[in-house]
PDB file of C-alpha atoms in Angstrom:
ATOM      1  CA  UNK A   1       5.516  14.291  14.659  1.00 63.00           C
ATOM      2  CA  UNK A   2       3.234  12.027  12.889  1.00 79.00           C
ATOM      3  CA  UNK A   3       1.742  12.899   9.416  1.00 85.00           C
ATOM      4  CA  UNK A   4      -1.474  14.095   9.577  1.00 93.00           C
ATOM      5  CA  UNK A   5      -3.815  11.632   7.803  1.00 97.00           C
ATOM      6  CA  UNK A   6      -7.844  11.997   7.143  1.00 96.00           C
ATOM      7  CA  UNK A   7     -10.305   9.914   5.371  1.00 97.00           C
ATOM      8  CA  UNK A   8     -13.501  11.214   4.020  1.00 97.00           C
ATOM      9  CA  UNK A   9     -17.160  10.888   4.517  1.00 97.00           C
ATOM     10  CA  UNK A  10     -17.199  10.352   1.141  1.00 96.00           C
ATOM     11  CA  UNK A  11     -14.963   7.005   1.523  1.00 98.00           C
ATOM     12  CA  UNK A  12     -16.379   6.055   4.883  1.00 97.00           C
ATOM     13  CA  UNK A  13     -19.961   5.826   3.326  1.00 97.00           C
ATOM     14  CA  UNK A  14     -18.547   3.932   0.938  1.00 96.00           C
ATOM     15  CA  UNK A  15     -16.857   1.425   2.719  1.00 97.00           C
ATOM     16  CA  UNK A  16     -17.574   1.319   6.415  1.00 97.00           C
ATOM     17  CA  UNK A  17     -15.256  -1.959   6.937  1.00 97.00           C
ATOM     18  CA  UNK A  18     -12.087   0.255   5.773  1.00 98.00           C
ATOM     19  CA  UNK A  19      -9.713   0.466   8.335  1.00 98.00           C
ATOM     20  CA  UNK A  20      -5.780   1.288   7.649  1.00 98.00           C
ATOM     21  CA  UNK A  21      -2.477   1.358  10.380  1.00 98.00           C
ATOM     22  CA  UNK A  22       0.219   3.433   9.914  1.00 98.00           C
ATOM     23  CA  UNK A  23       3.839   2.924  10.577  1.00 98.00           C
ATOM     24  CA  UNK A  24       6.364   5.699  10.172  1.00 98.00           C
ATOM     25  CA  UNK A  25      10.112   5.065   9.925  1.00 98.00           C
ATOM     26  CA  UNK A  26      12.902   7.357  10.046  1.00 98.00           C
ATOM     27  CA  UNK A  27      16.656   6.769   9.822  1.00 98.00           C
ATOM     28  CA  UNK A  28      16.224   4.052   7.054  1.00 98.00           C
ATOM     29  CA  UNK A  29      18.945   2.601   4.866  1.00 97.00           C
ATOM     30  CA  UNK A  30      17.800   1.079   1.584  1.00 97.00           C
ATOM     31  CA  UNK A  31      19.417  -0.336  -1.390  1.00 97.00           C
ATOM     32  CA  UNK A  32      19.024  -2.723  -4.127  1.00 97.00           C
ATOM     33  CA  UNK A  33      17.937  -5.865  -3.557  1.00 98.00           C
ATOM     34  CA  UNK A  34      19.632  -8.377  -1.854  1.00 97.00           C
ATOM     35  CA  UNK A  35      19.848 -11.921  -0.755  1.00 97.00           C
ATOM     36  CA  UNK A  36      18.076 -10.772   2.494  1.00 97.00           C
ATOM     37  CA  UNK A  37      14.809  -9.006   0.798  1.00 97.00           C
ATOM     38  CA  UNK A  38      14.630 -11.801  -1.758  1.00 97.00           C
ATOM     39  CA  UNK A  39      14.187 -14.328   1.198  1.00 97.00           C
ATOM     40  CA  UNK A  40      11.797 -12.365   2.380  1.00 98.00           C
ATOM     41  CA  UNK A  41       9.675 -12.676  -1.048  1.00 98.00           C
ATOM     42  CA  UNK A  42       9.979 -16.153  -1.254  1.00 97.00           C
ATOM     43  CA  UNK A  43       8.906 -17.186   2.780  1.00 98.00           C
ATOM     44  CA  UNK A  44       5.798 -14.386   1.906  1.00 98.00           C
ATOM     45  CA  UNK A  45       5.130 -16.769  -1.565  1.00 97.00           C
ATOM     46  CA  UNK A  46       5.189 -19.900   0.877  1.00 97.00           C
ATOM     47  CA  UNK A  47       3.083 -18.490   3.464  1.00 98.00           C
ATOM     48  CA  UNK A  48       0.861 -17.109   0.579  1.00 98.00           C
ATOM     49  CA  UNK A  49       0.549 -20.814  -0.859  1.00 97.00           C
ATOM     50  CA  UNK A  50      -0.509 -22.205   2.568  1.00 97.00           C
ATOM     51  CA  UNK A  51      -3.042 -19.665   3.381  1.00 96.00           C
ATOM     52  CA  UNK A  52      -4.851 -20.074   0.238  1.00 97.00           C
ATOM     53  CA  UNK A  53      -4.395 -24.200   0.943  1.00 95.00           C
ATOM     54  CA  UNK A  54      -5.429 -24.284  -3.271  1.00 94.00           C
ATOM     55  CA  UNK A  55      -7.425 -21.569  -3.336  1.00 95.00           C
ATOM     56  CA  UNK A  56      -7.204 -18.157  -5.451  1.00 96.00           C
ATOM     57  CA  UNK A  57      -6.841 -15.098  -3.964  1.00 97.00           C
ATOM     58  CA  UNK A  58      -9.727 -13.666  -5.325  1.00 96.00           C
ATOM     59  CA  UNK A  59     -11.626 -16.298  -3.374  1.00 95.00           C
ATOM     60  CA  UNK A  60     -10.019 -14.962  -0.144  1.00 97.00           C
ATOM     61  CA  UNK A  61     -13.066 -13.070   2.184  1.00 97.00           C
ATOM     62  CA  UNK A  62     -10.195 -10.464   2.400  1.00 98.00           C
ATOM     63  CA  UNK A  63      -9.734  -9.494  -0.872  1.00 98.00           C
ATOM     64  CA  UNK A  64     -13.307 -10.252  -1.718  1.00 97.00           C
ATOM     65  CA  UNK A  65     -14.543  -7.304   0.723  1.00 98.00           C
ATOM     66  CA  UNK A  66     -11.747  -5.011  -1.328  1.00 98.00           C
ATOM     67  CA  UNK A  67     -13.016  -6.612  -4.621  1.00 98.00           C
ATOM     68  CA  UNK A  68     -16.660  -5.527  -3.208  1.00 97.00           C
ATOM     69  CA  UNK A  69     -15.211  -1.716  -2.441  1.00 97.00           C
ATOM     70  CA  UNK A  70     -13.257  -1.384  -5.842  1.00 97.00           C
ATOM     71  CA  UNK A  71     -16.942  -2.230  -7.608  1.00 97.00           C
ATOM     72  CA  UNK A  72     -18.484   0.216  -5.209  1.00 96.00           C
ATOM     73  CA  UNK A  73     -16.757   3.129  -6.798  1.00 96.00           C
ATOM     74  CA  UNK A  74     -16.864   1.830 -10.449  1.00 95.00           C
ATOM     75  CA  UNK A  75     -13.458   0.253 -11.248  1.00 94.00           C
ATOM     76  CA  UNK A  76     -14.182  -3.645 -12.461  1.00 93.00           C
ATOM     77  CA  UNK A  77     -11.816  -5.436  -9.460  1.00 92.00           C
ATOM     78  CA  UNK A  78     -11.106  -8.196 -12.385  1.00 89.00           C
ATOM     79  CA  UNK A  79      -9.212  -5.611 -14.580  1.00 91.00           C
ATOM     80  CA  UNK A  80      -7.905  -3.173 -11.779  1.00 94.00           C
ATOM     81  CA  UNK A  81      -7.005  -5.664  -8.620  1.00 96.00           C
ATOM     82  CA  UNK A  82      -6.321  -3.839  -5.481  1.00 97.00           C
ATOM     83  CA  UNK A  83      -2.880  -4.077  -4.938  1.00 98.00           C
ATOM     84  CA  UNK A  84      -2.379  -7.022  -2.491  1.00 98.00           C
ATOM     85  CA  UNK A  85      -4.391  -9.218  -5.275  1.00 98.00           C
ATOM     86  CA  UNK A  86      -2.405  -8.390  -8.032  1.00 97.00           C
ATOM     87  CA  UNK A  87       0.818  -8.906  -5.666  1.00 98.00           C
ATOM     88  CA  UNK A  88      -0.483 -12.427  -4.746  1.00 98.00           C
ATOM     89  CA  UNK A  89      -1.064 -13.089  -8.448  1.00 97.00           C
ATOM     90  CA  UNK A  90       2.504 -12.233  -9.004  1.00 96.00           C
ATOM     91  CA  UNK A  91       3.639 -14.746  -6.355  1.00 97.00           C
ATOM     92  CA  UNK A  92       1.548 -17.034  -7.509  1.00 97.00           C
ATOM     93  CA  UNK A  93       2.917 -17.500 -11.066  1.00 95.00           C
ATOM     94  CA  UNK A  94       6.180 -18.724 -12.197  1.00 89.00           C
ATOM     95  CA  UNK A  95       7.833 -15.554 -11.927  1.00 89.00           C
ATOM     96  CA  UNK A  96       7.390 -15.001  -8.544  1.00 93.00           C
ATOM     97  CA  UNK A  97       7.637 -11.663  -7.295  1.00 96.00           C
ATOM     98  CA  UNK A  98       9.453  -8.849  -8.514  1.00 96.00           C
ATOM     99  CA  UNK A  99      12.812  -7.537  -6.774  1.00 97.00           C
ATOM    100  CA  UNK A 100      12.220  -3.547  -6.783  1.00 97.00           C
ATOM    101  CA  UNK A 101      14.649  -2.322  -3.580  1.00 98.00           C
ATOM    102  CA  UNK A 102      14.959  -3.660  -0.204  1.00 98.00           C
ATOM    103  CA  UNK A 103      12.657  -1.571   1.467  1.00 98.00           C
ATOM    104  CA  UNK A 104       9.674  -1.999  -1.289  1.00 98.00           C
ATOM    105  CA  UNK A 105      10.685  -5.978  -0.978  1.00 98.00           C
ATOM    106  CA  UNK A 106      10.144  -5.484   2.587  1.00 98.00           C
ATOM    107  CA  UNK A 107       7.066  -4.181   2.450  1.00 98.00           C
ATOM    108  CA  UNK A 108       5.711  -6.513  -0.525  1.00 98.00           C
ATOM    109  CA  UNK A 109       6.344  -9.688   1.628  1.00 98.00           C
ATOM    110  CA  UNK A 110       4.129  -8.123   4.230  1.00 98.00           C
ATOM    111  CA  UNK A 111       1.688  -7.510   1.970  1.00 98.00           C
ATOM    112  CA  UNK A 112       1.740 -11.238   0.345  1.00 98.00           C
ATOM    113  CA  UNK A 113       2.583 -13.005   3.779  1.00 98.00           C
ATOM    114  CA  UNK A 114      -0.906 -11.394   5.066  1.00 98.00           C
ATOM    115  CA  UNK A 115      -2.915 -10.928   1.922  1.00 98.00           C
ATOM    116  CA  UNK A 116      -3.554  -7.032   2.461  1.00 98.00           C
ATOM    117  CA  UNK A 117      -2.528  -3.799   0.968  1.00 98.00           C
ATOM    118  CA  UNK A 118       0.235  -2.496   2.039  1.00 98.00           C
ATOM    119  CA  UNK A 119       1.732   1.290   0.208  1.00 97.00           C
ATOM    120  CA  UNK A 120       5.021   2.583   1.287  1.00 98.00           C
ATOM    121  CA  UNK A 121       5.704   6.692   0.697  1.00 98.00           C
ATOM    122  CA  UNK A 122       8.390   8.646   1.228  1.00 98.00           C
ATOM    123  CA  UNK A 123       7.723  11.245   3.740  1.00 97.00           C
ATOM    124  CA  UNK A 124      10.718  13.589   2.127  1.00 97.00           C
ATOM    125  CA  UNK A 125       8.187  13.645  -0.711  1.00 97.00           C
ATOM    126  CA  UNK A 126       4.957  14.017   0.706  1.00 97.00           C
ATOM    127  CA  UNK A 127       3.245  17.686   0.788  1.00 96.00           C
ATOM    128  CA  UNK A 128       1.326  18.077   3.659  1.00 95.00           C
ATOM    129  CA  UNK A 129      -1.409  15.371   5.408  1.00 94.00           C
ATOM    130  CA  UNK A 130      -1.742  12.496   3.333  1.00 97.00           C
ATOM    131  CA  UNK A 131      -6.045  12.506   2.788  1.00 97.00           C
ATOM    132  CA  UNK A 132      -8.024   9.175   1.716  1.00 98.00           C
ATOM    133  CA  UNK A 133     -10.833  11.016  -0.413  1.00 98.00           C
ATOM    134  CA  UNK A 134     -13.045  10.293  -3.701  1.00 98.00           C
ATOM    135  CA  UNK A 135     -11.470  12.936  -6.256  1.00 98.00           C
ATOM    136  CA  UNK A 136     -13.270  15.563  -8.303  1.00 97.00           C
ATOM    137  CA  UNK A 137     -10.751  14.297 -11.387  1.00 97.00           C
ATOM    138  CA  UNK A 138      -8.944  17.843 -11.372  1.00 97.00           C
ATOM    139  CA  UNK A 139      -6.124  16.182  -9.431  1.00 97.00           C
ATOM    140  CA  UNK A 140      -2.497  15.670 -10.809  1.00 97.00           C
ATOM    141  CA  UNK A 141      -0.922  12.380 -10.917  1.00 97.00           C
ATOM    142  CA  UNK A 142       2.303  11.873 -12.168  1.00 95.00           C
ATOM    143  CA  UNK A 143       3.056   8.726 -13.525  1.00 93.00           C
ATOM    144  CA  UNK A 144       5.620   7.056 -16.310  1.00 90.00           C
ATOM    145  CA  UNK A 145       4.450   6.182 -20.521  1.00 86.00           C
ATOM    146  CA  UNK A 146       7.170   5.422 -22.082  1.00 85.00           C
ATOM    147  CA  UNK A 147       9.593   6.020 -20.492  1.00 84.00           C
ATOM    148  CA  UNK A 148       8.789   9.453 -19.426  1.00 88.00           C
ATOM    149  CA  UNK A 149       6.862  11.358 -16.560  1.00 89.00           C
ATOM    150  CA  UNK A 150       3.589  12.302 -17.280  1.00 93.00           C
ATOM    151  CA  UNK A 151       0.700  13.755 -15.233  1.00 96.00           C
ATOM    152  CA  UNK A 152      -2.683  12.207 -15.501  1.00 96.00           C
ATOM    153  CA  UNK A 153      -5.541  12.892 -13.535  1.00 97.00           C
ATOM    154  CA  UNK A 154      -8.143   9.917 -12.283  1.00 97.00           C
ATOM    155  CA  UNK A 155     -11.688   9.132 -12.783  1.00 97.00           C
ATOM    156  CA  UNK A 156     -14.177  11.608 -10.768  1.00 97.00           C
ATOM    157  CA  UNK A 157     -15.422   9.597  -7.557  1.00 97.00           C
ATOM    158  CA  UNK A 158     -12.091   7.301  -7.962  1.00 97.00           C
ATOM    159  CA  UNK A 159     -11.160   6.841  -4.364  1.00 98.00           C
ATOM    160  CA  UNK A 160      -7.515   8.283  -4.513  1.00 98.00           C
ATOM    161  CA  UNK A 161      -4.874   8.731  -1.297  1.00 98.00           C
ATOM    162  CA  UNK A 162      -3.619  12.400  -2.096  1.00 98.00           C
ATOM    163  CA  UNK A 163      -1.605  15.425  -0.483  1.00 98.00           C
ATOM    164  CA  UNK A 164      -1.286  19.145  -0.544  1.00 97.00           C
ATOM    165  CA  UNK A 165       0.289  18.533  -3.734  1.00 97.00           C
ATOM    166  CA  UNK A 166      -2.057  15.841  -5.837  1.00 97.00           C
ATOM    167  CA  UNK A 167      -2.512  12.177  -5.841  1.00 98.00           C
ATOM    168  CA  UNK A 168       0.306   9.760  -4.529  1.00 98.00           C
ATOM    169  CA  UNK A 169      -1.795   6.700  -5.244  1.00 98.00           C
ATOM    170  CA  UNK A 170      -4.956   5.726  -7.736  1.00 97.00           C
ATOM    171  CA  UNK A 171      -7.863   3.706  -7.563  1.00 97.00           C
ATOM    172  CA  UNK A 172      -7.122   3.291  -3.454  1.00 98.00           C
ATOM    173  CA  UNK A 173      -3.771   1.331  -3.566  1.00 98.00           C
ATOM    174  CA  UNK A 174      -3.682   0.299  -7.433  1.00 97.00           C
ATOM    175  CA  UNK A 175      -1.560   2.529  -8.999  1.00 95.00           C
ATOM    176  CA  UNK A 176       1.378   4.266  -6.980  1.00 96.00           C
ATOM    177  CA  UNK A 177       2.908   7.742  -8.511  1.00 96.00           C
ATOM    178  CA  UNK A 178       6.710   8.302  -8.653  1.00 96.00           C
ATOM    179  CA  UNK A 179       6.922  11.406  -6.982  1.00 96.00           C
ATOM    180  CA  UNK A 180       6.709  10.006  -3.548  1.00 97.00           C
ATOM    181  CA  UNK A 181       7.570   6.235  -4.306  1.00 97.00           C
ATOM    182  CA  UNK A 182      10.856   4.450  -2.159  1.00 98.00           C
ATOM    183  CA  UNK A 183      13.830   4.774  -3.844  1.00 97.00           C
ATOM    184  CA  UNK A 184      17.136   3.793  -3.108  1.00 97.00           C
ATOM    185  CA  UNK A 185      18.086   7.437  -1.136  1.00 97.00           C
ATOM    186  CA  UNK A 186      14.956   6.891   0.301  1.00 98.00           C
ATOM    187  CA  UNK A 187      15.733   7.751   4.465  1.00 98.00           C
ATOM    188  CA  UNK A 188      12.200   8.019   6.174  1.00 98.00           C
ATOM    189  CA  UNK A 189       9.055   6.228   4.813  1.00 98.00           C
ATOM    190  CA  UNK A 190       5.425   6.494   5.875  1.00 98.00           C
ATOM    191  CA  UNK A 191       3.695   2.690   5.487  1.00 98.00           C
ATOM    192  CA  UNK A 192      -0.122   2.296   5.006  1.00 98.00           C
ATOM    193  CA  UNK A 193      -1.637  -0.922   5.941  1.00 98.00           C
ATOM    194  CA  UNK A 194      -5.457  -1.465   4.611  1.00 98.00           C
ATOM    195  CA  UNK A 195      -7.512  -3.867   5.625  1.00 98.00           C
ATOM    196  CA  UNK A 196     -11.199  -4.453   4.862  1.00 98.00           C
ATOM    197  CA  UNK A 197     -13.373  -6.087   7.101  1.00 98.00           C
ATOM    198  CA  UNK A 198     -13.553  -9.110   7.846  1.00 97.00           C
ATOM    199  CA  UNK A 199     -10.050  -8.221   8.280  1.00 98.00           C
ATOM    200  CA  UNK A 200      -9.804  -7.367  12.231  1.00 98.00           C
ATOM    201  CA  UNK A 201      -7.836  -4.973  13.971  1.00 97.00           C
ATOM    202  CA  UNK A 202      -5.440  -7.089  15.808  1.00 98.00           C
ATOM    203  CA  UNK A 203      -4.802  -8.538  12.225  1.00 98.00           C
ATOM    204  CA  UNK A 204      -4.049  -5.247  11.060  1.00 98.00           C
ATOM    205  CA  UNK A 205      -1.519  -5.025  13.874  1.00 98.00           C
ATOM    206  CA  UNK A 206       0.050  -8.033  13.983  1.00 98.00           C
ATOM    207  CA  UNK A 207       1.176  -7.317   9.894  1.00 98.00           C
ATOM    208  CA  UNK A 208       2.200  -3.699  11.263  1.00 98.00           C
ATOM    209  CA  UNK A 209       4.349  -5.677  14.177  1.00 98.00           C
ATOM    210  CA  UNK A 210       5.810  -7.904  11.707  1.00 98.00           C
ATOM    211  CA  UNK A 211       6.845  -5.132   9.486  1.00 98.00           C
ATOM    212  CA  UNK A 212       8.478  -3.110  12.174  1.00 98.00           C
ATOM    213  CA  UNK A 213      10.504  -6.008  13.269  1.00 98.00           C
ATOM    214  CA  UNK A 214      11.586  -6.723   9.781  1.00 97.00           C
ATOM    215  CA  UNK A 215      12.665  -3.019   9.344  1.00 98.00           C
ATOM    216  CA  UNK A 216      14.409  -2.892  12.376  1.00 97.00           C
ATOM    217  CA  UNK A 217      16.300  -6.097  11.148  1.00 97.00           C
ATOM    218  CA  UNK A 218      17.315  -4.208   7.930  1.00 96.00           C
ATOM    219  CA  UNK A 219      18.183  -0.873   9.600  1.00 97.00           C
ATOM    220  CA  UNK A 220      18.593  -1.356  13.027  1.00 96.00           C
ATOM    221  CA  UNK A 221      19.161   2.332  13.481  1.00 96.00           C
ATOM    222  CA  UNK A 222      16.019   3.124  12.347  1.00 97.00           C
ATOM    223  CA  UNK A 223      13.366   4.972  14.855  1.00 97.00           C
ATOM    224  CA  UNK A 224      10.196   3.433  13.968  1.00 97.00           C
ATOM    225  CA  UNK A 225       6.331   4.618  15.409  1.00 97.00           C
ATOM    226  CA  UNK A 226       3.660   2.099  14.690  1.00 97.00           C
ATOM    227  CA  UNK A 227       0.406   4.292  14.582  1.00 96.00           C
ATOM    228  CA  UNK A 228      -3.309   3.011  16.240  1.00 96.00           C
ATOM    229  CA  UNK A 229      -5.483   1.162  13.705  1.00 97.00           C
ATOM    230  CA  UNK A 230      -7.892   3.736  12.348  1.00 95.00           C
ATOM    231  CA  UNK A 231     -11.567   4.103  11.010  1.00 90.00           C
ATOM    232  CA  UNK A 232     -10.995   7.565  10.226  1.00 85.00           C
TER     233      UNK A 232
END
């Protein structure tokens, strides 16, 4: 049964152009990273580099309609990038991309290759529907300083992705929490694709194709549901 997942008035008035496809996997096998998900990185950095043919990312329409939304609810997008921005930053540099596990590789290079959010959860660790709302700033987050969980709470209006049991992400898809993060024992996984018009939805579907093949590829015993692309 698919997780039940709402956004709010609140967020659609916000930001009409928002539009997000799920994917849902179950039977998954992760790991540490590997020679496989590191390829996967590096084709995502190339196909980065030629989509932005010398541009920055910031300069993308994409992330310049999420740039746009971030402002819209009072986070400065040049200090707090959406997440896709700050991944393509990452690529960009001489770094490259970090090497977390093989499913949150996975997932990264879909989010580079296509220059849009993408949020992986793990569904053993979500509490309920999974809601898309601007938060009242009562809400727990747990998060790591120093080494050490702590809970903080976000900004009220912040648009936040929450659950029965508090916020899983902040500031949209900036900042996700550990209690429902992939780990290595991770075994099912919801996936969260955003995209912001001009962003279409048969862009939005093609990334969610491309990351069901790539899963399948990794754990070919995995049952995997790609959702509808949704408004609200």
């Amino acid at each position: 049964m698919p997780r039940p997942l709402h956004i709010s008035d609140d967020v659609h008035a916000l930001a009409p152009g928002f539009a997000f496809l799920p994917v849902e996997a179950h039977g998954l096998t992760n790991g540490p990273s590997d020679a496989a998900s590191s390829a996967l990185l590096d084709e995502a950095g190339r196909r980065l580099v030629e989509r932005l043919d010398g541009g920055a990312p910031q300069d993308d329409p994409h992330i310049a309609a999420w740039r746009a939304a971030y402002t819209a609810f009072g986070c400065k997008p040049s200090r707090t990038r959406n997440s896709a921005e700050a991944l393509a930053k990452r690529a960009l540099a001489d770094g490259g991309l970090p090497r977390i596990n093989r499913l949150v590789d996975l997932y990264n290079a879909i989010s580079v290759a296509h220059l849009l959010p993408v949020g992986g959860e793990d569904l053993d660790h979500i509490q309920g529907g999974m809601r898309l709302v601007r938060a009242t700033g009562e809400e727990p987050f747990v998060t790591v300083a120093g080494g050490a969980e702590v809970i903080e709470h976000p900004e009220p209006g912040e648009v936040v992705w929450c659950d029965d049991e508090g916020v899983t992400c902040r500031r949209w898809n900036w900042r996700q929490g550990v209690r429902t993060r992939l780990t290595e024992r991770s075994v099912s996984a919801l996936f969260l694709l955003e995209g912001m018009a001009p962003m279409t939805a048969a862009e939005l579907t093609t990334a969610g194709a491309e990351l069901a093949e790539a899963l399948y590829k990794a754990c070919p015993e995995a049952r995997i549901e790609i959702g509808d692309v949704r408004h609200r």
